XYZ file of C-alpha atoms in Angstrom:
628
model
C 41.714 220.725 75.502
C 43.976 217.788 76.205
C 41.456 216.574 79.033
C 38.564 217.108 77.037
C 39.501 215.092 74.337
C 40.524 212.082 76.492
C 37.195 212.697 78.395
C 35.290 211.538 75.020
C 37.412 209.050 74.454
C 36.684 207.326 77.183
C 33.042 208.066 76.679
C 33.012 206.548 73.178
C 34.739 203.437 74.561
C 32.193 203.009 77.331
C 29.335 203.269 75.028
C 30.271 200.177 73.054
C 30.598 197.143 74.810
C 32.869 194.552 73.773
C 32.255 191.274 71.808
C 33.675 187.827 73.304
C 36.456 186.118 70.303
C 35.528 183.099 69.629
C 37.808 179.802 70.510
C 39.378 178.041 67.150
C 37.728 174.446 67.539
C 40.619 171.537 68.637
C 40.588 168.751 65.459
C 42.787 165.466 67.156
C 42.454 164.013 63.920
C 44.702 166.074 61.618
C 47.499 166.398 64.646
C 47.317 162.574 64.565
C 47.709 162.377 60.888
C 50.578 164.811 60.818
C 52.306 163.089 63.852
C 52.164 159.789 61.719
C 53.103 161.382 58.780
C 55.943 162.907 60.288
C 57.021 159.630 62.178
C 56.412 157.472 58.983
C 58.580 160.004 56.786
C 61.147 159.655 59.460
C 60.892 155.825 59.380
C 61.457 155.713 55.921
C 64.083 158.088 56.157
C 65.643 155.333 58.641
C 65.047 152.395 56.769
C 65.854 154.388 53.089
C 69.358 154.994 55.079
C 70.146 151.862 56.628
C 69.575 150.460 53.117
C 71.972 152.627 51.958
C 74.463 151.711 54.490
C 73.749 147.799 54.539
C 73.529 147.616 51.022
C 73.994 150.327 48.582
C 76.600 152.219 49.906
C 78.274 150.213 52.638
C 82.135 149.599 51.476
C 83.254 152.446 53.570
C 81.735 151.746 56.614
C 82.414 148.352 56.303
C 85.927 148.840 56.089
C 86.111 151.075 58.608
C 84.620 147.704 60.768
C 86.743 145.376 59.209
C 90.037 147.363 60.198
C 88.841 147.496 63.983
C 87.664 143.723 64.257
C 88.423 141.758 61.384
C 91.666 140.624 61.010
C 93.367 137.645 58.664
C 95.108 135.738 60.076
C 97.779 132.838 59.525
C 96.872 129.206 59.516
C 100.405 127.514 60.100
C 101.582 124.764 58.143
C 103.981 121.982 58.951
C 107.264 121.064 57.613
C 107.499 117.420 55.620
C 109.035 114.856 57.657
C 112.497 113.822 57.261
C 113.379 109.563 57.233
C 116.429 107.374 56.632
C 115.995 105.131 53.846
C 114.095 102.852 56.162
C 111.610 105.182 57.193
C 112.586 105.861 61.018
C 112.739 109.828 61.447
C 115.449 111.911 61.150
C 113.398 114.966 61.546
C 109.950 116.110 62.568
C 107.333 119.417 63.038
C 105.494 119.236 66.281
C 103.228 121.827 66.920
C 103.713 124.453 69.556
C 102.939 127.777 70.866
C 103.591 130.984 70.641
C 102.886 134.205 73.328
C 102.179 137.468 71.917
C 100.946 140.527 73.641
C 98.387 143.427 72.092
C 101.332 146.645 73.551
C 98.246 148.883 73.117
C 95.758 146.905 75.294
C 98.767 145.527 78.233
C 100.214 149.116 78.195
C 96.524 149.906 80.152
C 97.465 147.567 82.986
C 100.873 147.870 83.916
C 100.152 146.734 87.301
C 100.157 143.293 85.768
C 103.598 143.551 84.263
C 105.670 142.245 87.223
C 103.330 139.107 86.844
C 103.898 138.802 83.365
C 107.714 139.039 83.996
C 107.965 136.579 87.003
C 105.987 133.697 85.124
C 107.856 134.075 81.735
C 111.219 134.854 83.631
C 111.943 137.946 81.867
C 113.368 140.842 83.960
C 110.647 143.032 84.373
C 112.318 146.138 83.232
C 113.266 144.387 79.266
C 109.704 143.403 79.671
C 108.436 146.773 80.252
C 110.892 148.431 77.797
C 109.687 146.581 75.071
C 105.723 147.214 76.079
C 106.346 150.527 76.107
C 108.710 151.138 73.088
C 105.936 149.698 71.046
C 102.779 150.815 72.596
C 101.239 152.025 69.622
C 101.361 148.793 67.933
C 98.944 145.920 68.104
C 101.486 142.881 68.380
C 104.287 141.572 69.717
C 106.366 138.194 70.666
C 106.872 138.148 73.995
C 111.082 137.846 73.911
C 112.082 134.461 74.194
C 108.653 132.524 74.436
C 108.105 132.121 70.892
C 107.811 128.163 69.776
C 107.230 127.167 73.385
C 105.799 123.731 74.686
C 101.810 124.039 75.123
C 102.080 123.373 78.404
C 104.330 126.382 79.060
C 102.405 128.420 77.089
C 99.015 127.805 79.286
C 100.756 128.229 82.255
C 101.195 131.630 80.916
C 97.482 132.253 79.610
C 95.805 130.717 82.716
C 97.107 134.172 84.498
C 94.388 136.011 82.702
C 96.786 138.562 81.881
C 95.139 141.524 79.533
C 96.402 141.760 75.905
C 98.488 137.997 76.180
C 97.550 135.622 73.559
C 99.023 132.456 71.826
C 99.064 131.215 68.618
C 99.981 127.978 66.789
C 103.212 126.831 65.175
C 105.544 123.993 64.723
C 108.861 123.452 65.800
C 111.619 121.088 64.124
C 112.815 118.521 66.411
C 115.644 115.844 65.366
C 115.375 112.624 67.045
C 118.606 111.224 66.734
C 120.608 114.220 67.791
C 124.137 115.167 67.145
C 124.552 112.154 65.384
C 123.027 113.022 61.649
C 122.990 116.992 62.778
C 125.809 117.877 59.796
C 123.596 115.883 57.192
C 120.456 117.504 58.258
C 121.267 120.687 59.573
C 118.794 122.955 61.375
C 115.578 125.403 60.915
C 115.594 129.060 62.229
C 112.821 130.655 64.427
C 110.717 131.054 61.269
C 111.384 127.148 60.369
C 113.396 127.369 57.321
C 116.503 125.865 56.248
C 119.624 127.037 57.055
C 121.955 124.220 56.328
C 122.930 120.929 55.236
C 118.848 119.105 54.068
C 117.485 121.398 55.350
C 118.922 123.794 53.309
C 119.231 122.244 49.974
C 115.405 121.117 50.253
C 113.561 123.955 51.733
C 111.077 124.686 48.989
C 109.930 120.667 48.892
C 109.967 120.564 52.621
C 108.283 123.846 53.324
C 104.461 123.778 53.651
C 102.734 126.729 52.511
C 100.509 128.653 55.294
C 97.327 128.959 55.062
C 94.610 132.083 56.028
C 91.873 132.757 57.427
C 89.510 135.862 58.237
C 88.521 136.532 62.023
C 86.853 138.593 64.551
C 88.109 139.988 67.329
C 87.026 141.575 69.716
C 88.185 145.311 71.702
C 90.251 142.796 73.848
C 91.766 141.011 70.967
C 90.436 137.733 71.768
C 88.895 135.550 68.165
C 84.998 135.536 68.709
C 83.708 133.990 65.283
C 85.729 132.538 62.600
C 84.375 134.494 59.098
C 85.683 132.105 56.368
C 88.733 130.167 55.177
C 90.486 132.440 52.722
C 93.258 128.953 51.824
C 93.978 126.502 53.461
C 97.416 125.128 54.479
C 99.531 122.841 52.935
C 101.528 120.787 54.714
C 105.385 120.028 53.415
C 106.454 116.759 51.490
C 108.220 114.231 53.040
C 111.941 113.190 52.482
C 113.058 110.152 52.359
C 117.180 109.874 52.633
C 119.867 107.348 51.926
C 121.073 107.827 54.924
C 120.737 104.241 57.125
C 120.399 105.120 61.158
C 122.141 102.259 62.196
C 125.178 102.438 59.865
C 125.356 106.760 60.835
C 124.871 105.813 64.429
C 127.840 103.072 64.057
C 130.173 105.342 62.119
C 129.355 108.427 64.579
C 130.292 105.956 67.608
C 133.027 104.544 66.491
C 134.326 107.776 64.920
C 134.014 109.210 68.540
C 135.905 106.103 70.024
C 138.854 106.756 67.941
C 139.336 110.611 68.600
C 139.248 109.772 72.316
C 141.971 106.755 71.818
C 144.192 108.542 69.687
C 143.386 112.164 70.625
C 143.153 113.694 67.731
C 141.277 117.066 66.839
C 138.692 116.400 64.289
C 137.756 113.491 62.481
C 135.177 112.684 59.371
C 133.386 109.216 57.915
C 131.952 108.932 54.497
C 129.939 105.956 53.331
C 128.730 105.550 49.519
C 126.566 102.499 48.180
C 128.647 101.816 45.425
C 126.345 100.682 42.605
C 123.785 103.309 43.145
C 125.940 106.640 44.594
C 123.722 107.017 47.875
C 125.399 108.689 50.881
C 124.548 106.038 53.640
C 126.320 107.394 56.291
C 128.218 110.953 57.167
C 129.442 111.753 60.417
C 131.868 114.840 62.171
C 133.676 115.321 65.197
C 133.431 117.726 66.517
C 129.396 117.961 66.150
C 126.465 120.002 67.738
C 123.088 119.224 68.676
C 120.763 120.371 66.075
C 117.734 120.763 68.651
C 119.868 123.825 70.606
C 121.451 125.855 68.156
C 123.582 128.806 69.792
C 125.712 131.270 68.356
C 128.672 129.270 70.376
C 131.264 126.936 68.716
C 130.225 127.669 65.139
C 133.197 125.842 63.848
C 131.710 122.414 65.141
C 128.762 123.250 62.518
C 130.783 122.577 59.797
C 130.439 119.841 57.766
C 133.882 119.036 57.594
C 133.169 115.574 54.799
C 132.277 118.154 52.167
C 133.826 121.847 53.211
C 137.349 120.816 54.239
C 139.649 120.461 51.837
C 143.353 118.915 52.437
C 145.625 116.704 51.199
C 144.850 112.847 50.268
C 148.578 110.839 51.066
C 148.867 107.662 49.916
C 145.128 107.219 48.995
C 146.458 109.075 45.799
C 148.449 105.979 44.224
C 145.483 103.591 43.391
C 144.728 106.754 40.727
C 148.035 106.857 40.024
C 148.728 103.532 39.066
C 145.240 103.272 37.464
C 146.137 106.553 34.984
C 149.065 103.955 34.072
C 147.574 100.973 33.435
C 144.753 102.725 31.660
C 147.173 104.457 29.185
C 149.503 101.089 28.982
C 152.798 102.646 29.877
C 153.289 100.093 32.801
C 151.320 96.525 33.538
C 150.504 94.777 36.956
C 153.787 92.411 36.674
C 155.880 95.792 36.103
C 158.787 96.031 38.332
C 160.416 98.726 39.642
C 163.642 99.485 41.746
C 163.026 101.915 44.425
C 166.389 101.525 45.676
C 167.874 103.122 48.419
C 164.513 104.249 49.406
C 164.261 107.945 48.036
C 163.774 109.729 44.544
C 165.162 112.819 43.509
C 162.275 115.431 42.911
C 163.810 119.176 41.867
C 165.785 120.402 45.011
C 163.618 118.215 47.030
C 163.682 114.483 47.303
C 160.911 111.790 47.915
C 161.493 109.315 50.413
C 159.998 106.186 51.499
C 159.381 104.766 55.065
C 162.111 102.509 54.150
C 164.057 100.839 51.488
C 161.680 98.493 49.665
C 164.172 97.973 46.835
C 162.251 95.719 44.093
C 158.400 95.910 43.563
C 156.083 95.483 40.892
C 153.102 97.273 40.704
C 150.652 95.632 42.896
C 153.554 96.110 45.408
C 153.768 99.490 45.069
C 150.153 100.187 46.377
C 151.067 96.683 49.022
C 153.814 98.773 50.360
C 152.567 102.365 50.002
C 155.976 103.440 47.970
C 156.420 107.390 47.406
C 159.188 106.209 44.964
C 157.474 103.863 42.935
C 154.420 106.219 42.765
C 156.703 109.070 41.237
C 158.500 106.283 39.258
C 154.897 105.367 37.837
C 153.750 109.118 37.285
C 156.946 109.953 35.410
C 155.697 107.875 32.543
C 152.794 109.981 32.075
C 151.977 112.906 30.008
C 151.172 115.928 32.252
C 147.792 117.177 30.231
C 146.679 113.656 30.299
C 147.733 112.918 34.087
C 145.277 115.839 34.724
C 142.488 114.664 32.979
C 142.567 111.533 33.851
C 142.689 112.644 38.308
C 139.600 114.898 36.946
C 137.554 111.860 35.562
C 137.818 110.960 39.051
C 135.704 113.998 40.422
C 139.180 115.668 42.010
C 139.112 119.362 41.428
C 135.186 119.760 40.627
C 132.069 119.192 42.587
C 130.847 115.550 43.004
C 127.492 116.787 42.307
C 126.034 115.905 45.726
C 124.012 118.956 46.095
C 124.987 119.394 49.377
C 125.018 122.753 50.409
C 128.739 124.248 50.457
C 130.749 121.308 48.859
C 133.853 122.323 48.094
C 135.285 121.212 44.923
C 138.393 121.078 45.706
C 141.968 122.492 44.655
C 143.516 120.782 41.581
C 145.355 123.375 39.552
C 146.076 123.115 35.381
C 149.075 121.873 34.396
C 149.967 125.337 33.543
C 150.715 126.097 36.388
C 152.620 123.077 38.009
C 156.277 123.405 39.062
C 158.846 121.200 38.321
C 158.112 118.982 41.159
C 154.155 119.160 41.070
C 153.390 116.149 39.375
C 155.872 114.185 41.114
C 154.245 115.293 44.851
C 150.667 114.673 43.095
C 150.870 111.068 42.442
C 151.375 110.330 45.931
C 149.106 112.581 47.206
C 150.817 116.360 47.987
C 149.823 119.550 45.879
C 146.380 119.160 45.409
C 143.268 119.280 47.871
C 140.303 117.017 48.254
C 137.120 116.725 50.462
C 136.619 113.661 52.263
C 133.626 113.024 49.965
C 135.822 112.919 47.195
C 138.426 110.446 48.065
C 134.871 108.322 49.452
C 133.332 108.836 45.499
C 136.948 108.093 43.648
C 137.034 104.652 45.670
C 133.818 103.950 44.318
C 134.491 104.876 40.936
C 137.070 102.047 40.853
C 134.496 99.348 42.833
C 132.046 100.295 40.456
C 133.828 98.804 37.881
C 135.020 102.729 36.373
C 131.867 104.052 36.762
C 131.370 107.535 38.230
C 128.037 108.050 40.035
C 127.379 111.123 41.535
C 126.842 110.883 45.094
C 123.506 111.686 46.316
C 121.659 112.072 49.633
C 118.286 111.366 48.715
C 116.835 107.506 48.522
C 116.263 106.370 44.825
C 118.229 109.836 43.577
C 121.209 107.711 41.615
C 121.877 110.074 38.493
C 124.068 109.062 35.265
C 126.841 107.533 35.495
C 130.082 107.917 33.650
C 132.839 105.418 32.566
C 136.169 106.939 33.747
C 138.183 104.296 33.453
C 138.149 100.962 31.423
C 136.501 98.185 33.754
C 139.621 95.767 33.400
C 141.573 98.605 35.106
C 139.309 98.965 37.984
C 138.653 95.834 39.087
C 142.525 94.994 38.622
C 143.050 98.206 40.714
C 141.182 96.849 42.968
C 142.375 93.533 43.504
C 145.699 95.357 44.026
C 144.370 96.786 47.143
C 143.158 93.892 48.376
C 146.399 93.177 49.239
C 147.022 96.162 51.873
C 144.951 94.604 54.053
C 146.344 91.252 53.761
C 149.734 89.674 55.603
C 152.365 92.825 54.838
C 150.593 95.198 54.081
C 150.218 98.654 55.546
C 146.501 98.514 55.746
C 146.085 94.849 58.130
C 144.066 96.650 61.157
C 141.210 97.231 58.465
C 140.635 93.674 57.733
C 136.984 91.859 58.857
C 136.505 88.272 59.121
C 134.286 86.193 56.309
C 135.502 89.349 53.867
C 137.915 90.177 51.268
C 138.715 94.153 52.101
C 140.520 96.297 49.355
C 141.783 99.549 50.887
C 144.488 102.073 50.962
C 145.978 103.668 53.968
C 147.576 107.000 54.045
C 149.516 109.621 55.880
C 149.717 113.411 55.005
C 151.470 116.364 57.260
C 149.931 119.330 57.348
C 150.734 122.567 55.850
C 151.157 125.206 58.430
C 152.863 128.721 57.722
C 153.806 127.660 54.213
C 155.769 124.297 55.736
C 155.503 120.834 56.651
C 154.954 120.950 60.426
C 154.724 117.418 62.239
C 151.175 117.116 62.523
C 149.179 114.357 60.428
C 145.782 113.252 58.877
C 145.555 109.695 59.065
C 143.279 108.548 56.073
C 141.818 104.871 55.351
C 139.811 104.670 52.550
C 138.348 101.337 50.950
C 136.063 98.743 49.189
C 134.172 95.966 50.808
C 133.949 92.795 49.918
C 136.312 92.730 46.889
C 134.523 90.440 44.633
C 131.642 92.339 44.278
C 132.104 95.694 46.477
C 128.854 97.156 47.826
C 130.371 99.847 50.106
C 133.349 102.601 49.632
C 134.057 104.638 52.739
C 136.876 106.786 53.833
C 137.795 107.595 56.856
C 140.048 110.870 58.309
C 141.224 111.478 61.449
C 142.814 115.103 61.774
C 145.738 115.087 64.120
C 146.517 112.470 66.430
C 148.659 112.182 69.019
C 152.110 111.868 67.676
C 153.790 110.981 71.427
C 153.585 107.626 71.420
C 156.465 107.418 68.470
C 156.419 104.778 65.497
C 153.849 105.103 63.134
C 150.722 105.103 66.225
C 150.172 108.420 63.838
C 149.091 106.644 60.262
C 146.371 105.756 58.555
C 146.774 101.830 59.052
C 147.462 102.589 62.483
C 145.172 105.184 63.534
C 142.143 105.064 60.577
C 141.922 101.544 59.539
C 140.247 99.933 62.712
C 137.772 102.495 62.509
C 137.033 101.163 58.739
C 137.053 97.682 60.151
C 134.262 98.622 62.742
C 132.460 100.194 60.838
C 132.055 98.372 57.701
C 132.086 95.425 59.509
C 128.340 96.296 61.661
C 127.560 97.937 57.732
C 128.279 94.291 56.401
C 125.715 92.805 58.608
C 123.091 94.837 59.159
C 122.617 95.067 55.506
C 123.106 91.322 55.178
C 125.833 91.103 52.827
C 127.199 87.316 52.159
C 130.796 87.076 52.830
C 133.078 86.421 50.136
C 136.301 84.633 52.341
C 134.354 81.399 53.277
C 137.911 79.786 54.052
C 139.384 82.132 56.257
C 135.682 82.703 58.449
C 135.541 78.814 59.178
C 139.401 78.558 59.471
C 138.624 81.328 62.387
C 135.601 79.700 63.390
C 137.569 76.286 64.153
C 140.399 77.781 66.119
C 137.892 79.507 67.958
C 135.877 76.325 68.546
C 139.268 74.535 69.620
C 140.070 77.519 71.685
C 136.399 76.955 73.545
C 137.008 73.267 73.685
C 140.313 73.962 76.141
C 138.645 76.572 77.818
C 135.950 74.271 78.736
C 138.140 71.084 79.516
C 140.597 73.052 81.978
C 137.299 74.391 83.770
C 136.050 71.176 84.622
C 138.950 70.012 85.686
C 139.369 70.652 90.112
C 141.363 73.645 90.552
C 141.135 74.862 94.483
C 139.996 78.371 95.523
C 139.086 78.956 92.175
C 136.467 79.999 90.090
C 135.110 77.728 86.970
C 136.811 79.229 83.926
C 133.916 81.261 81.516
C 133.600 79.603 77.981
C 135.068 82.337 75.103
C 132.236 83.465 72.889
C 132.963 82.957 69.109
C 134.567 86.612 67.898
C 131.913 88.054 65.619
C 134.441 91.244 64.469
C 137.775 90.095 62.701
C 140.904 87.294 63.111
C 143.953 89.023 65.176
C 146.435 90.852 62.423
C 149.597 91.919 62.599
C 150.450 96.144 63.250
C 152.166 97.280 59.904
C 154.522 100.289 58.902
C 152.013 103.094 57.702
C 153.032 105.254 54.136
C 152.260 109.003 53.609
């Protein structure tokens, strides 16, 4: 049954033949049109996007650029130039470079690491350290090669070294050296002030940086500049009172003494005295301002306005001016300092020697400890005070400088018995050089306080201290220290009258006296009309020699005279002691004339004699006793 059935199903099938399928005709057209359709769609889908991305949407992205390429960065400005009040500089910015290195990008190549370390003259193992401690960051100064000389810095680049850069800056460079380095002070690495000018006039010196946007590329190098985002502004200029020929004279001659006397320290102060202006200010020991180290950071101190000690003698022109300006004693007052000492408490107050008699002019003539506490005695204590306060002791002089010391002066509260007494000739209280520099030109200013200032032009208000009668009668009193007898005669200059006072402290030590001295000068010049006040400290000479080769007239003075007299004529000054310069000037002429006639007269196996130039400086004077 099975096979039967199959049998007429194959029969069935091969009775009907089979009808060809036709082929579906091919149109090119419509898969053309939907090819471009689908191309176009996706074009616009492109463009629709890249709209988007450009335009609508593209903060994100282009931030995401930005932070890999784009960088802002720092358009250095330079620091205002520093002059002395005749415009030469004291200080200047030149521009340098510095080397920086991309860690991420050198850390790839540290085959060309012991390259980088031999040209810089870094030890290759700091170098390396350094690279690798901060490989995940994008800069870094290369360790001492920051603020480099150009030069220096392109013999570095011209290595090709991956990931090594520069970049621009300035560098402070002083001119004149350790000679004005305590008045200016110095810059650190990221050029601001750290002391003295510097210091007290970083904002006005300071420039402000300026900015910039960038691109770099993977390699860190700038390929386009985008746009200034500000640009810099360079620092304002300073000009100073300072005069560079009177601090290079006072420096040099400052330096002479401490090697002829050998003394420790030393300091010179020089005021204009009818304006206040600091025109000179030197230090011994000193630095060099253009290679600061961490060494020797005592020599940094600026020891005219930090160090404080005791004035001497330079104390009794106040003194006797706090007299005459309350009335208790008159020039012609006498007084009898016999036999040469003054009982003060448990103590006693002794003079160099007996001077029996004086008045008052020869008080300050002789430098006498008694008279001074004779004088003092007559004086209340409250008003004794005051008045050595009107004088700037005890407060800031109002310099600006940074850390001036004002000084120790204590209330009359809390005086001992023999305070006042010790005071009046110049123990118990403490004073800056500055100070005893600005009280001397209180009384040459006819009374008239100016604060001292450091900037050209910067006089402030003055005040009246002291009655000009009293001043100017002061000041003729000191006149004579300088003259025939008194303790002062080392200090005085040809052509000028010189009004000074010379002065010898010892030094505390261990809550005693110990036989070590500051030798002080401190004086007007010329008398009749005083332009300059200047004082002069030399901290502890050479006591060996004996005598008084320790003192202020001794040791100080002829450093005033130097000075002062170079000060006198560079600034032109007219003398005031006509008589006395052509007196000089004849016996100098005479001397020339017998020079010359012995040299023309035959003398066998010898030389012609040479004619004696005219002395410029000051007439020979006689070597005095010197007064704490």
């Amino acid at each position: 049954m099975k096979f039967g059935r199959l049998t007429r199903f194959v029969k069935a099938g091969d009775g009907h033949a089979k009808k060809p399928r036709k082929r579906a005709q091919f149109d090119l057209r419509l898969r053309l049109m939907l090819v471009g359709g689908a191309l176009g769609l996706g074009a616009v889908a492109l463009v629709g996007r890249a709209v988007d991305l450009q335009l609508i949407d593209n903060a994100f992205y282009q931030q995401k650029a930005d932070a890999r390429f784009r960088r802002e960065v720092p358009i250095p400005a330079s620091r205002g130039m520093i002059t002395d009040r005749n415009g030469e500089p004291l200080a200047i910015s030149s521009p340098v470079e510095s080397l920086w290195v991309n860690p991420q990008e050198l850390s790839k190549h540290p085959d060309r690491l012991p390259e980088l370390a031999k040209v810089t003259g870094l030890p290759l193992e700091e170098l390396a350290r350094a690279v690798s401690q901060r490989a995940d960051k994008e800069f870094m100064y290369i360790p001492r090669h920051r603020r480099i000389s150009p030069v220096a810095a392109k013999r570095v680049l011209d290595l090709g070294i991956p990931g090594v850069f520069s970049q621009r800056e300035y560098r402070r460079f002083y001119p004149q050296g350790e000679a004005v380095s305590h008045v200016l002070g110095f810059t650190n690495i990221d050029d601001r002030g750290q002391e003295g000018v510097e210091l007290a006039f970083d904002e006005w010196l300071a420039g402000k940086p300026g900015a910039q946007n960038v691109i770099r590329d993977r390699h860190g190098r700038i390929v386009e500049h985008v746009s200034l985002v500000r640009a810099a502004e360079p620092g304002k200029d300073l000009v100073l009172s300072i005069d560079r020929r009177i601090q290079f004279l006072a420096h040099r001659e400052l330096r002479r003494a401490l090697e002829e006397t050998g003394a420790s320290a030393g300091s010179i102060v020089v005021l204009d005295v009818a304006t206040g202006e600091v025109l000179a200010m030197a230090n011994l020991p000193t630095y060099n301002n253009n290679r600061v180290t961490g060494e020797n950071r005592d020599a940094h101190r600026n020891r005219a306005v930090t160090d404080l000690l005791e004035p001497g003698s330079t104390m009794k022109p106040i003194t006797v001016a706090a007299a005459l300006e309350k009335g208790v004693i008159t020039p012609s007052t006498t007084f009898n300092t016999n036999p040469g000492w003054i009982p003060n408490g448990r103590f006693k107050t002794s003079d160099f020697r007996n001077y029996g008699v004086l008045d008052t002019t020869g008080i300050i003539t002789k430098s006498s400890n008694v008279g001074s506490s004779m004088i003092v005695r007559k004086l209340d204590d409250r008003y004794f005070y005051e008045f050595v306060r009107g004088f700037g002791y005890g407060r800031s002089t109002g310099s600006g400088f940074p850390g001036e010391a004002a000084g120790l002066f204590p209330d009359p509260s809390r005086w001992s018995g023999t305070s006042k007494q010790g005071m009046s000739y110049g123990y118990g209280l403490s004073v800056t050089p500055m100070q005893i520099a600005h009280a001397y030109a209180t009384l040459g200013n006819h009374g008239r306080a100016l604060p001292p200032t450091f900037v050209k032009g910067g006089a402030g208000e003055a005040r009246q201290v002291v009655s000009p009668g009293v001043a100017d009668e002061v000041v003729r009193m000191m006149q004579t220290v300088t003259e025939p007898g008194g303790t002062g005669t080392r200090a005085a200059i040809l052509g000028y009258h010189v009004a000074g006072k010379s002065g010898t402290a010892r030094k505390a030590s261990g809550g005693s006296y110990a036989r070590r001295y500051l030798a002080f000068f401190a004086g007007l010049v010329p008398v009749e009309n005083p332009r300059f006040a200047m004082a002069v400290v030399i901290d502890d000479p050479d006591t060996s020699k004996g005598g008084s080769t320790y003192g202020g007239g001794y040791v100080s003075a002829p450093v005033f005279q130097r000075v002062m007299d170079g000060a006198l004529r560079l600034m032109d000054v007219p003398p005031d002691d006509i008589d006395t310069w052509l007196a000089a000037q004849a016996a100098n002429d005479a001397k020339r004339a017998r020079e010359q006639g012995r040299s023309a007269k035959p003398a066998p196996a010898a030389a012609p004699a040479v004619p004696v130039p005219v002395a410029a400086s000051s007439a020979p004077v006689a070597v005095a006793g010197v007064q704490r």
